[in-house]
Structures are given as C-alpha cells and as structure tokens.
Amino acid sequence: MATEILVFFAAALSSTKPPNAAACNLQLIRLVGSGIGVLALKLLPVFIAHGIRPQLPSVNSVVAFLCRLSQPHAAERFVASLPALGCSPDLVTLNSLIDGHCRDGNLFRASLLVLSLRSFGPRPDAITYNTMMGSVFKHRMPRFALGYLGLMWKSRLTNVVTYGILIDMFCKLGNLDSAQSALDDMRISEISPNVVIFTCLIDGYCKNGCLDSALKLFDRMLELAQFPNVVTCTALIDGLCKNGMMERAAQVFGKVHKEGIEANAVIYTSMMDGHFKKGDSGAAMRYLSRMRVTGLKLDMKGYGVAISGLCSCGRLDEAIEMRKEMEDSGLFPDNIIMTALMDACFKTRNLKKALNLYGEMLARKLQPDVFTVAALLDGLCKHGLLEQAKEHFLKAREFNEVSYSILIDGLCKKGDRSEAEKAFSEMEVVGLVPDKYSYTSLIARFCKDGDVFEAFKLHKTMHLKGAESDLLTYSTLIWGLACKGLMIEAREVFDDMVRCGIAPDVVVYEILASGYLKQNDTSSILNLREQMKKSGLVKEDIESYKFKSSPNG
C-alpha cells in the first residue's frame, strides 16, 4: 500500500494538471495509516503550496498522528492555522488535541480546551469527558475525575466506557463498595457491563482479599454470557493463588480450559507459585510440565518462581539444573534467583557454594539488595562466621530492619552484648525502627546475663515504641525472671501476655512450673495445673515438668 501511495504523490506533483484535492486528502490519510505519518507531515505543506486545501478527515488524521508523537503543541499550532486555509476544526479534532495534552501530562491545557468547548462549542461529548476522567485519575486526582463524571451525568453522556473508568478508579483506590454501587447503577441505567468492567472488579476484589466476591462475580459473568478473557482469568487465578486458595484456583483453571481459553504463562506461573508456597512442589512441577506441553516457555518471572520454589522445598539440585536450563535459553538469573540459590546453599550447610554464588553476583555487577544482604548475614551468622557477617554488613549499600535483626541476633547468641547494643542503637541513628526480633534477641541476651532489670526495662521500651511482643518475647522474659526467683514478676508478665491475646504454650507453663517448684510453692503449682487443663496442655503431672534450657536456645 505504501508504494502505491508514494507513486500517486510522485505522479500528482510531477503532473502539469492541478492535483485532485479529494484524492490527495484521501492518500494523506492512507499514508498516516500506513505508518509513514512523518512523510505525510512533509507532503502536507507542499500540497497546500499547490493550492490544495486540507479537508477535515485528513486534518484529523494528521492531528492525531502529531499527538501520538507527543507533539500536542505542534498539533495545536497546525489547528490554529486551519481557518486561514478555509477549514474549521470539529469535535474530533479537538478531542485529539485534548487526548494529546493528557498523554503529555499537560492536564491544565487539556482542561482549558474542555472549558473552551463548553463555552464556545462544539459541545463536549462522551469521548471528551472520558478522556479527561481517565487522565486526571491516572495523575491521582480522583476528585477531579468525579467532577467530570458529574458533568457527564448532567448531560446524560455516561456510557460503558465511563463506568469502566469509574469502576477501575474505585477498585484501585480500594473503595470496592463504590465500585459495586457503580456496577449496580449501570443496571439501573440499562447499560450492560462488558468484560473489561467485570475484569476490573474481579481484579479489585482479588487485590483487596475479597476472593468470595471475586468468584461470585466470575460466575455472574458466565451467567450473563459475558465470557471472561485471558486477562480476567489471570487476575482471578493469581488472586486465589496469592491467598493460598489452590483448590478454587484449580477449579477456575479447569473452567478456563473448558471454555476454550488458553492459559498463558502468567496463569501457569501463578499456579506454580501458589503450590510452592503451600509446600507442594510436586503439584507445582506438574503445572510446569503442562505448561511445556502447550508450547509455552518460562520467562524471567517464571524461572524465578520455579527456582525459588524448588529451593524453598529443599530441592536444590533441581533448582541448580533449572538455572542451567535458564541460561541455555538465553536468560540469566537476577538478584531474586541468585539470592534464593545462595540461601538454599546456606541452609544445606554448603557454605563454599553459597559464598561462591555471592561472589558470582558481585562479578556480574548484580547489586545485592536488602534480601540478598539479609540471606548472606543469616547464613554467615548461623555458620558461626560472625566477623565475616559484620564485614559484609559494613560493606552493604542496602540494609533494613531485617539485616540489623539478623546481625543483632548473631551477636547476642555469641555473647557479644556490647556490639549488639551498639548495632541496636545505630538502627535509630540511620532512621530504622527496631522490630520485635531485635528486641527479643537483646532481651534474651540480658536474661542469660542475669540482667533481668535491663531486660524488663527494654521490654517496656518495646511497648512504648509500638513494637508488639510475641510468644517468644514473653517466654524469654518470663524465663529470665523465673531464673532469678522473681516469680511474682514472672506471673505478672504471664498475665500481661494473656491479656494481650497471646495464648501460652507448654514451654511457658514449664518455665513457671520450674520456678514454683524451686520455691516449693504448691498452691501456685496447682493453680497453674488447672490453667493448663483448661488450655488442654496437660499431658502428665505438673510435678514432672523440668525446665532444662532457655526458650531462646
């Protein structure tokens, strides 16, 4: 087609006869449509010089093309010159300009054009308002979007696109009640929702954890013969998998197959990821096999899910094989994959391989992120290589609360209390808030050192700073107090734990029982035994409980 158009223009310009205006305008439109719009821009002034006046269809084609090139100001200058050429812009022209300015992020200029239309005409239509609604919301201005919606309601211009934008906006804002109300309003207005609208709502419900509502909406789609597309199915299956609802995800997967919708790589990856997170590596790998049978290939995310999943399920050898397969296909592991492999090597006591993987990351210029640093520190600390861990921590460009918690825990377990306290204080200096794990590690160290007063004081600070104690925190503090014979205080901490809604386990009862036994406090022992009976934790006589070690190891 492009060759024919160029031959036409060459003949028209070389002819002694004046070119046919209608034919030239038509060919300009075809030229833009053929993907050679730049040539159309060059030819337009040539034809104007030959006395050919542009007609609205070709003008609109050129304006839209300029706007797609992110040149709305050039398009506007061209439109401003049209009256001198005997051509006046229409609503299509101005809608293209508005869309161009919106794409360019110049909402102020776009809104001025809309205001001009409302004041001087031609009057804005649904396309005008829908363009503005969608754009102002993308720029995080939902109130302005609702303002344009009000103008549309006033002019009775709302259509299915309007509701699609509105519902998508409410879903992304997490306002699902308003999104559902908009869907109900469509029914009242006798506007049928399309697949896009159902998909927006299903995705919104999934991302906000309302899986039952998402499933009901999916079933309603089928009832209304609005057959879901692959995007709808991807959103629903991914949401179900992320929430661990693998049986329901498998049911939807089956429906998808039954309806003749071919699952894409994203759906298979979601199914694999969900099963891996449930610890069912067999089911995950079966989905990988099915995926390969259909001819689909793993992308970077798919390999990441498969390799990380195999690592988390203790199938390191297969994960390493998959990495080789990945590289053979031309893809190279990213930070996530390398970190998963390194962490798995640490956990299988293969220290040399883990450190080699970390060295490989650095050699490939992969910048370790907070997760990589955390995995490295955790592995080194658990292998007793605390000095190496400290060196890597000091070199790290990225670290967070988890990195500090791991280091503090390692220092506490080694007995290096002063360094642990120093790292703890440093967290606040660098703008990080110590989490419950950092507090618990220090409390355990204080208790082991017999410094119960400092442990108790730190626990109080923990509450004042908003860090929530867990069962391990409380049991550690109770153990420290019991070891010092401070059973009244230990019982107070126990009661505080129960008031906070944390259910004591058998270890906590054993700690208290051991303390009471040392003091021959029969009354408290019997009282404790009754509590254990009510909790269903008594398996043998309370007198046989012997506390042998601290809960923090």
Coordinates of C-alpha atoms in Angstrom, one line a residue:
M1 CA 0.0 0.0 0.0
A2 CA 2.8 2.5 0.9
T3 CA 4.4 2.0 -2.5
E4 CA 1.1 2.8 -4.3
I5 CA 0.6 6.0 -2.2
L6 CA 4.1 7.2 -3.0
V7 CA 3.7 6.5 -6.7
F8 CA 0.4 8.5 -6.6
F9 CA 2.1 11.5 -4.9
A10 CA 5.0 11.4 -7.3
A11 CA 2.7 11.5 -10.2
A12 CA 0.5 14.2 -8.7
L13 CA 3.4 16.5 -8.1
S14 CA 5.0 16.0 -11.5
S15 CA 1.8 16.5 -13.4
T16 CA 1.1 19.8 -15.2
K17 CA -2.5 19.5 -14.2
P18 CA -3.6 20.6 -10.6
P19 CA -3.8 17.6 -8.3
N20 CA -7.2 16.3 -7.3
A21 CA -7.9 17.7 -3.8
A22 CA -10.2 14.8 -2.6
A23 CA -7.8 12.2 -3.9
C24 CA -4.8 13.9 -2.3
N25 CA -6.6 14.2 1.1
L26 CA -7.5 10.5 0.9
Q27 CA -3.9 9.5 0.2
L28 CA -2.7 11.6 3.1
I29 CA -5.0 9.7 5.4
R30 CA -3.8 6.4 3.9
L31 CA -0.2 7.5 4.3
V32 CA -0.7 8.1 8.1
G33 CA -2.5 4.8 8.4
S34 CA 0.4 3.0 6.7
G35 CA 2.8 4.1 9.5
I36 CA 4.6 6.7 7.4
G37 CA 2.9 9.7 9.0
V38 CA 6.2 11.7 9.1
L39 CA 6.1 11.7 5.3
A40 CA 2.5 12.9 5.4
L41 CA 3.7 15.9 7.6
K42 CA 6.3 16.8 4.9
L43 CA 3.9 16.5 2.0
L44 CA 1.1 18.5 3.6
P45 CA 2.7 21.9 3.2
V46 CA 3.7 21.0 -0.4
F47 CA 0.1 20.4 -1.4
I48 CA -1.1 23.5 0.5
A49 CA 1.5 25.4 -1.6
H50 CA -0.1 23.8 -4.7
G51 CA -3.4 25.3 -3.7
I52 CA -4.9 22.1 -2.3
R53 CA -6.9 22.8 0.8
P54 CA -6.8 20.2 3.6
Q55 CA -10.1 18.5 4.4
L56 CA -11.3 17.6 7.9
P57 CA -10.7 13.8 7.6
S58 CA -7.0 14.4 6.6
V59 CA -6.6 17.2 9.2
N60 CA -7.9 14.9 11.9
S61 CA -5.6 12.1 10.8
V62 CA -2.5 14.5 10.9
V63 CA -3.5 16.0 14.3
A64 CA -4.0 12.5 15.9
F65 CA -0.6 11.5 14.5
L66 CA 1.2 14.6 15.9
C67 CA -0.4 13.9 19.3
R68 CA 0.8 10.3 19.2
L69 CA 4.3 11.6 18.6
S70 CA 3.9 13.6 21.9
Q71 CA 3.7 16.9 20.0
P72 CA 0.3 18.3 21.0
H73 CA 1.6 21.9 20.9
A74 CA 2.7 21.4 17.3
A75 CA -0.8 19.9 16.6
E76 CA -2.5 22.8 18.2
R77 CA -0.4 25.3 16.1
F78 CA -1.5 23.4 13.0
V79 CA -5.2 23.5 14.1
A80 CA -4.8 27.3 14.7
S81 CA -3.7 27.8 11.1
L82 CA -6.7 25.9 9.6
P83 CA -9.2 28.8 9.4
A84 CA -6.8 30.7 7.1
L85 CA -6.9 27.6 4.8
G86 CA -10.6 27.6 4.8
C87 CA -11.0 24.6 7.2
S88 CA -12.5 24.7 10.7
P89 CA -11.7 22.1 13.3
D90 CA -14.5 19.9 14.5
L91 CA -15.0 18.0 17.8
V92 CA -13.0 15.0 16.6
T93 CA -10.0 17.4 16.0
L94 CA -10.3 19.0 19.4
N95 CA -10.8 15.6 21.2
S96 CA -7.5 14.5 19.6
L97 CA -5.8 17.7 21.0
I98 CA -7.3 17.1 24.4
D99 CA -6.1 13.4 24.3
G100 CA -2.6 14.6 23.2
H101 CA -2.2 17.0 26.0
C102 CA -3.5 14.4 28.5
R103 CA -0.9 11.9 27.2
D104 CA 1.7 14.6 27.5
G105 CA 0.7 15.2 31.1
N106 CA -0.5 18.7 30.5
L107 CA -3.8 18.4 32.1
F108 CA -4.1 22.2 32.6
R109 CA -4.0 22.8 28.9
A110 CA -6.4 19.9 28.3
S111 CA -8.9 21.3 30.8
L112 CA -8.7 24.7 29.2
L113 CA -9.7 23.2 25.9
V114 CA -12.6 21.4 27.5
L115 CA -13.7 24.7 29.1
S116 CA -13.4 26.4 25.7
L117 CA -15.7 23.7 24.2
R118 CA -18.2 24.1 26.9
S119 CA -18.2 27.9 26.4
F120 CA -18.0 28.3 22.7
G121 CA -18.7 24.9 21.2
P122 CA -18.8 22.4 19.7
R123 CA -20.2 20.8 22.9
P124 CA -18.0 18.1 24.6
D125 CA -19.2 14.5 24.0
A126 CA -18.6 11.3 26.0
I127 CA -15.2 10.9 24.4
T128 CA -14.1 14.3 25.7
Y129 CA -15.2 13.6 29.2
N130 CA -14.0 10.0 29.3
T131 CA -10.5 11.1 28.2
M132 CA -10.4 13.7 31.0
M133 CA -11.8 11.4 33.6
G134 CA -9.2 8.7 32.8
S135 CA -6.3 11.1 32.7
V136 CA -7.0 13.0 35.9
F137 CA -7.3 9.7 37.8
K138 CA -4.0 8.5 36.4
H139 CA -2.5 11.6 37.8
R140 CA -4.0 10.7 41.3
M141 CA -6.7 13.3 41.2
P142 CA -9.9 11.3 41.8
R143 CA -12.0 14.3 42.9
F144 CA -11.5 16.0 39.5
A145 CA -12.5 12.7 37.9
L146 CA -15.7 12.7 39.8
G147 CA -16.2 16.4 38.8
Y148 CA -16.1 15.4 35.1
L149 CA -18.5 12.5 35.9
G150 CA -21.0 15.0 37.3
L151 CA -20.8 17.0 34.1
M152 CA -21.5 13.8 32.1
W153 CA -24.5 12.8 34.3
K154 CA -25.8 16.3 33.8
S155 CA -25.5 16.0 30.0
R156 CA -26.6 12.3 30.1
L157 CA -23.4 11.3 28.3
T158 CA -22.4 8.4 30.5
N159 CA -21.7 5.1 28.7
V160 CA -20.0 1.8 29.3
V161 CA -16.5 3.4 28.9
T162 CA -17.4 5.9 31.6
Y163 CA -18.4 3.2 34.0
G164 CA -15.3 1.2 33.2
I165 CA -13.1 4.2 34.1
L166 CA -15.1 4.9 37.3
I167 CA -15.1 1.2 38.5
D168 CA -11.4 0.9 37.7
M169 CA -10.7 4.1 39.7
F170 CA -12.7 2.9 42.7
C171 CA -11.0 -0.5 42.6
K172 CA -7.5 1.0 42.5
L173 CA -8.5 3.2 45.4
G174 CA -9.6 0.2 47.4
N175 CA -13.2 1.5 47.5
L176 CA -15.0 -1.6 46.5
D177 CA -18.4 -0.6 47.8
S178 CA -18.4 2.4 45.5
A179 CA -17.2 0.2 42.6
Q180 CA -20.1 -2.3 43.3
S181 CA -22.5 0.7 43.5
A182 CA -21.3 1.9 40.1
L183 CA -22.0 -1.6 38.7
D184 CA -25.5 -1.6 40.2
D185 CA -26.1 1.9 38.7
M186 CA -25.2 0.5 35.3
R187 CA -28.1 -1.9 35.6
I188 CA -30.5 0.9 36.6
S189 CA -29.2 2.9 33.6
E190 CA -29.7 -0.1 31.3
I191 CA -26.0 -0.1 30.4
S192 CA -24.6 -3.6 30.1
P193 CA -21.2 -4.2 31.7
N194 CA -18.6 -5.6 29.4
V195 CA -15.7 -7.9 30.1
V196 CA -13.3 -5.0 30.9
I197 CA -15.6 -3.8 33.7
F198 CA -16.0 -7.3 35.2
T199 CA -12.2 -7.8 34.9
C200 CA -11.6 -4.5 36.8
L201 CA -13.9 -5.5 39.6
I202 CA -12.6 -9.1 39.9
D203 CA -9.0 -7.8 40.0
G204 CA -10.0 -5.2 42.6
Y205 CA -11.7 -7.8 44.8
C206 CA -8.7 -10.1 44.5
K207 CA -6.2 -7.4 45.4
N208 CA -8.2 -6.4 48.4
G209 CA -8.6 -10.0 49.6
C210 CA -12.3 -10.3 48.8
L211 CA -12.0 -13.6 47.0
D212 CA -15.5 -14.8 47.6
S213 CA -16.9 -11.7 45.9
A214 CA -14.5 -12.2 43.0
L215 CA -15.7 -15.7 42.5
K216 CA -19.3 -14.7 42.6
L217 CA -18.7 -12.0 40.0
F218 CA -16.9 -14.6 37.8
D219 CA -19.9 -16.9 38.0
R220 CA -22.2 -14.0 37.2
M221 CA -20.2 -13.2 34.1
L222 CA -20.8 -16.7 32.8
E223 CA -24.5 -16.5 33.6
L224 CA -24.7 -13.2 31.6
A225 CA -22.8 -14.9 28.7
Q226 CA -20.1 -12.3 29.2
F227 CA -17.3 -14.9 28.6
P228 CA -14.1 -14.0 30.5
N229 CA -11.0 -13.4 28.6
V230 CA -7.5 -14.5 29.5
V231 CA -6.9 -11.2 31.4
T232 CA -10.0 -11.9 33.6
C233 CA -8.8 -15.4 34.3
T234 CA -5.3 -14.3 35.0
A235 CA -6.5 -11.7 37.6
L236 CA -8.7 -14.3 39.4
I237 CA -6.3 -17.2 39.4
D238 CA -3.4 -15.0 40.5
G239 CA -5.6 -13.6 43.4
L240 CA -6.6 -17.1 44.5
C241 CA -3.1 -18.4 44.4
K242 CA -1.7 -15.4 46.3
N243 CA -4.3 -16.1 49.1
G244 CA -3.4 -19.8 49.2
M245 CA -6.8 -21.0 47.8
M246 CA -5.3 -23.6 45.5
E247 CA -8.4 -25.8 45.2
R248 CA -10.5 -22.9 44.0
A249 CA -7.7 -21.8 41.7
A250 CA -7.6 -25.3 40.2
Q251 CA -11.4 -25.2 39.7
V252 CA -11.2 -21.9 37.8
F253 CA -8.2 -23.2 35.8
G254 CA -10.5 -26.1 34.8
K255 CA -13.3 -23.8 33.8
V256 CA -10.9 -21.7 31.7
H257 CA -9.8 -24.8 29.9
K258 CA -13.4 -25.9 29.4
E259 CA -14.4 -22.5 27.9
G260 CA -11.6 -22.8 25.4
I261 CA -9.5 -20.1 26.8
E262 CA -5.8 -20.9 26.6
A263 CA -4.0 -20.3 29.8
N264 CA -1.0 -18.0 29.4
A265 CA 2.5 -18.1 31.0
V266 CA 1.3 -15.8 33.8
I267 CA -1.5 -18.2 34.8
Y268 CA 0.8 -21.2 34.9
T269 CA 3.4 -19.2 36.9
S270 CA 0.7 -18.2 39.4
M271 CA -0.4 -21.8 39.8
M272 CA 3.2 -22.9 40.3
D273 CA 3.9 -20.1 42.8
G274 CA 0.8 -20.9 44.8
H275 CA 1.6 -24.6 45.1
F276 CA 5.3 -23.9 46.0
K277 CA 4.2 -21.5 48.8
K278 CA 1.9 -24.3 50.1
G279 CA 4.9 -26.6 50.1
D280 CA 3.5 -28.8 47.4
S281 CA 6.4 -28.8 45.0
G282 CA 5.1 -31.9 43.1
A283 CA 1.9 -30.1 42.1
A284 CA 3.9 -27.0 41.1
M285 CA 6.1 -29.0 38.8
R286 CA 3.2 -30.8 37.3
Y287 CA 1.8 -27.4 36.2
L288 CA 5.3 -26.6 34.8
S289 CA 5.1 -29.8 32.8
R290 CA 1.6 -29.0 31.5
M291 CA 2.8 -25.5 30.5
R292 CA 5.7 -27.0 28.5
V293 CA 3.3 -29.5 26.7
T294 CA 1.3 -26.5 25.5
G295 CA 4.4 -24.9 24.0
L296 CA 4.7 -22.1 26.4
K297 CA 8.1 -21.1 27.7
L298 CA 9.2 -19.8 31.1
D299 CA 10.1 -16.1 31.2
M300 CA 12.3 -14.4 33.9
K301 CA 9.5 -14.4 36.4
G302 CA 8.6 -18.0 35.7
Y303 CA 12.1 -19.2 36.2
G304 CA 12.3 -17.1 39.4
V305 CA 9.2 -18.8 40.8
A306 CA 10.4 -22.3 39.8
I307 CA 13.9 -21.9 41.1
S308 CA 13.0 -20.1 44.3
G309 CA 10.2 -22.6 44.9
L310 CA 12.5 -25.6 44.4
C311 CA 15.0 -24.0 46.8
S312 CA 12.3 -23.4 49.5
C313 CA 11.2 -27.0 49.2
G314 CA 14.7 -28.4 49.7
R315 CA 15.1 -29.5 46.0
L316 CA 18.4 -27.6 45.5
D317 CA 19.8 -29.9 42.9
E318 CA 16.8 -29.5 40.6
A319 CA 16.9 -25.7 41.2
I320 CA 20.6 -25.7 40.0
E321 CA 19.6 -27.7 37.0
M322 CA 16.8 -25.3 36.2
R323 CA 19.3 -22.4 36.4
K324 CA 21.4 -24.1 33.8
E325 CA 18.4 -24.6 31.6
M326 CA 17.5 -20.9 32.0
E327 CA 21.0 -19.8 30.9
D328 CA 20.9 -22.2 28.0
S329 CA 17.7 -20.4 26.8
G330 CA 19.5 -17.0 26.9
L331 CA 18.2 -15.7 30.2
F332 CA 20.5 -15.0 33.1
P333 CA 19.5 -15.2 36.8
D334 CA 18.6 -11.9 38.5
N335 CA 19.1 -10.9 42.2
I336 CA 16.0 -12.8 43.3
I337 CA 17.1 -16.1 41.8
M338 CA 20.7 -15.8 42.9
T339 CA 19.6 -14.9 46.5
A340 CA 17.3 -17.9 46.6
L341 CA 20.1 -20.3 45.5
M342 CA 22.6 -18.8 47.9
D343 CA 20.1 -19.0 50.8
A344 CA 19.3 -22.7 49.9
C345 CA 23.1 -23.5 49.9
F346 CA 23.5 -22.0 53.3
K347 CA 20.6 -24.0 54.6
T348 CA 22.1 -27.2 53.3
R349 CA 25.4 -26.4 55.0
N350 CA 27.1 -25.8 51.7
L351 CA 29.0 -22.7 52.8
K352 CA 31.5 -22.7 50.0
K353 CA 28.9 -22.9 47.3
A354 CA 26.8 -20.2 48.9
L355 CA 29.8 -17.8 49.1
N356 CA 30.7 -18.6 45.5
L357 CA 27.2 -17.6 44.4
Y358 CA 27.5 -14.4 46.3
G359 CA 30.9 -13.7 44.6
E360 CA 29.3 -14.5 41.2
M361 CA 26.6 -11.9 41.9
L362 CA 29.3 -9.3 42.5
A363 CA 31.3 -10.3 39.5
R364 CA 28.2 -10.0 37.3
K365 CA 27.6 -6.5 38.7
L366 CA 24.4 -7.5 40.4
Q367 CA 23.9 -5.1 43.2
P368 CA 22.9 -7.0 46.4
D369 CA 19.6 -5.8 47.7
V370 CA 18.2 -5.9 51.2
F371 CA 17.0 -9.5 50.7
T372 CA 20.4 -10.6 49.5
V373 CA 22.2 -8.9 52.4
A374 CA 19.7 -10.5 54.9
A375 CA 20.2 -14.0 53.4
L376 CA 24.0 -13.6 53.5
L377 CA 24.1 -12.3 57.0
D378 CA 21.7 -15.0 58.2
G379 CA 23.8 -17.8 56.6
L380 CA 27.1 -16.5 57.9
C381 CA 25.7 -16.0 61.5
K382 CA 24.2 -19.5 61.6
H383 CA 27.6 -20.9 60.5
G384 CA 29.3 -19.0 63.3
L385 CA 31.1 -16.7 61.0
L386 CA 30.1 -13.5 62.8
E387 CA 33.2 -11.5 61.9
Q388 CA 32.6 -12.1 58.2
A389 CA 28.9 -11.2 58.7
K390 CA 30.0 -7.9 60.3
E391 CA 32.4 -7.1 57.4
H392 CA 29.7 -7.7 54.8
F393 CA 27.2 -5.7 56.8
L394 CA 29.5 -2.7 56.9
K395 CA 30.1 -3.0 53.1
A396 CA 26.4 -3.3 52.3
R397 CA 24.9 -0.4 50.4
E398 CA 21.3 -1.6 51.2
F399 CA 20.1 -2.8 54.5
N400 CA 16.9 -2.7 56.5
E401 CA 15.4 -3.8 59.9
V402 CA 15.8 -7.4 58.9
S403 CA 19.5 -7.1 58.3
Y404 CA 20.1 -5.4 61.6
S405 CA 17.9 -8.0 63.4
I406 CA 19.9 -10.9 62.0
L407 CA 23.2 -9.2 63.0
I408 CA 21.9 -8.4 66.5
D409 CA 20.6 -11.9 66.9
G410 CA 24.0 -13.4 65.9
L411 CA 25.9 -11.0 68.2
C412 CA 23.6 -11.9 71.1
K413 CA 23.9 -15.6 70.6
K414 CA 27.7 -15.3 70.5
G415 CA 27.5 -13.3 73.8
D416 CA 28.8 -10.0 72.3
R417 CA 26.4 -7.9 74.2
S418 CA 28.1 -4.5 73.8
E419 CA 28.3 -4.9 70.0
A420 CA 24.7 -6.0 69.9
E421 CA 23.6 -2.9 71.9
K422 CA 25.7 -0.7 69.6
A423 CA 24.0 -2.1 66.5
F424 CA 20.6 -1.7 68.2
S425 CA 21.3 2.0 68.9
E426 CA 22.7 2.5 65.4
M427 CA 19.3 1.5 63.9
E428 CA 17.6 4.6 65.2
V429 CA 20.5 6.8 64.1
V430 CA 20.1 5.6 60.5
G431 CA 16.3 6.1 60.6
L432 CA 15.3 2.4 61.1
V433 CA 12.8 1.2 63.8
P434 CA 13.9 -1.9 65.7
D435 CA 11.4 -4.7 65.2
K436 CA 10.2 -7.3 67.7
Y437 CA 13.0 -9.7 66.7
S438 CA 15.8 -7.2 67.5
Y439 CA 14.1 -6.5 70.9
T440 CA 13.6 -10.2 71.7
S441 CA 17.2 -11.1 70.9
L442 CA 18.5 -8.4 73.2
I443 CA 16.0 -9.3 76.0
A444 CA 17.2 -12.9 75.7
R445 CA 20.8 -11.8 76.0
F446 CA 20.1 -9.7 79.0
C447 CA 18.3 -12.6 80.7
K448 CA 21.1 -15.0 80.0
D449 CA 23.5 -12.5 81.5
G450 CA 21.2 -12.3 84.6
D451 CA 20.5 -8.7 84.0
V452 CA 16.7 -9.0 84.4
F453 CA 16.2 -5.3 85.3
E454 CA 17.6 -4.2 81.9
A455 CA 15.5 -6.9 80.1
F456 CA 12.4 -5.7 81.9
K457 CA 13.2 -2.1 81.0
L458 CA 13.8 -2.9 77.4
H459 CA 10.5 -4.8 77.2
K460 CA 8.7 -1.7 78.5
T461 CA 10.6 0.5 75.9
M462 CA 9.5 -2.0 73.3
H463 CA 5.8 -1.4 74.1
L464 CA 6.3 2.4 74.2
K465 CA 7.9 2.3 70.8
G466 CA 4.9 0.4 69.3
A467 CA 6.8 -2.9 68.7
E468 CA 4.4 -5.8 69.5
S469 CA 5.8 -8.6 71.7
D470 CA 5.1 -12.2 70.6
L471 CA 5.1 -15.5 72.5
L472 CA 8.9 -15.8 72.2
T473 CA 9.4 -12.3 73.7
Y474 CA 7.2 -13.1 76.7
S475 CA 8.5 -16.6 77.3
T476 CA 12.1 -15.2 77.2
L477 CA 11.3 -12.6 79.8
I478 CA 9.4 -15.0 82.0
W479 CA 12.3 -17.4 81.9
G480 CA 14.8 -14.6 82.9
L481 CA 12.6 -13.6 85.8
A482 CA 12.0 -17.2 86.9
C483 CA 15.7 -17.9 86.9
K484 CA 16.2 -15.1 89.3
G485 CA 13.4 -16.4 91.5
L486 CA 11.2 -13.3 90.8
M487 CA 8.0 -15.4 90.4
I488 CA 5.6 -12.6 91.2
E489 CA 7.0 -10.5 88.4
A490 CA 7.2 -13.6 86.1
R491 CA 3.5 -14.2 86.8
E492 CA 2.6 -10.6 86.1
V493 CA 4.3 -10.8 82.7
F494 CA 2.5 -14.1 82.1
D495 CA -0.9 -12.4 82.9
D496 CA 0.0 -9.4 80.7
M497 CA 0.7 -11.8 77.8
V498 CA -2.7 -13.5 78.2
R499 CA -4.4 -10.0 78.4
C500 CA -2.7 -9.2 75.1
G501 CA -4.4 -12.2 73.5
I502 CA -1.3 -14.3 73.1
A503 CA -2.0 -17.9 74.1
P504 CA 0.7 -19.5 76.2
D505 CA 2.2 -22.8 75.1
V506 CA 3.6 -25.7 77.1
V507 CA 7.1 -24.2 77.3
V508 CA 5.8 -21.1 79.1
Y509 CA 3.9 -23.3 81.6
E510 CA 7.1 -25.4 82.1
I511 CA 9.1 -22.2 82.9
L512 CA 6.6 -21.1 85.5
A513 CA 6.3 -24.6 86.9
S514 CA 10.0 -25.0 87.3
G515 CA 10.2 -21.6 89.1
Y516 CA 7.4 -22.6 91.5
L517 CA 8.9 -26.0 92.2
K518 CA 12.2 -24.4 93.2
Q519 CA 10.3 -22.3 95.8
N520 CA 8.1 -25.2 96.8
D521 CA 5.0 -23.1 96.0
T522 CA 2.5 -25.9 95.9
S523 CA -0.5 -23.6 95.7
S524 CA 0.8 -21.8 92.6
I525 CA 1.7 -25.1 91.0
L526 CA -1.9 -26.4 91.5
N527 CA -3.3 -23.2 90.1
L528 CA -1.0 -23.4 87.1
R529 CA -2.0 -27.0 86.6
E530 CA -5.7 -26.1 86.5
Q531 CA -4.9 -23.4 83.9
M532 CA -3.1 -25.9 81.8
K533 CA -6.0 -28.3 82.0
K534 CA -8.3 -25.6 80.7
S535 CA -5.9 -24.9 77.9
G536 CA -5.7 -28.6 77.0
L537 CA -1.9 -28.7 77.5
V538 CA -1.6 -31.1 80.5
K539 CA -0.2 -34.4 79.3
E540 CA 1.4 -35.5 82.6
D541 CA 1.6 -34.4 86.2
I542 CA 2.8 -30.9 86.7
E543 CA 5.5 -32.0 89.1
S544 CA 7.3 -33.9 86.4
Y545 CA 8.0 -30.8 84.3
K546 CA 11.6 -29.9 84.5
F547 CA 12.9 -26.7 82.8
K548 CA 16.2 -27.5 81.3
S549 CA 17.1 -24.7 78.9
S550 CA 16.1 -21.2 77.9
P551 CA 13.4 -20.8 75.2
N552 CA 15.8 -18.9 73.0
G553 CA 18.3 -21.7 72.8

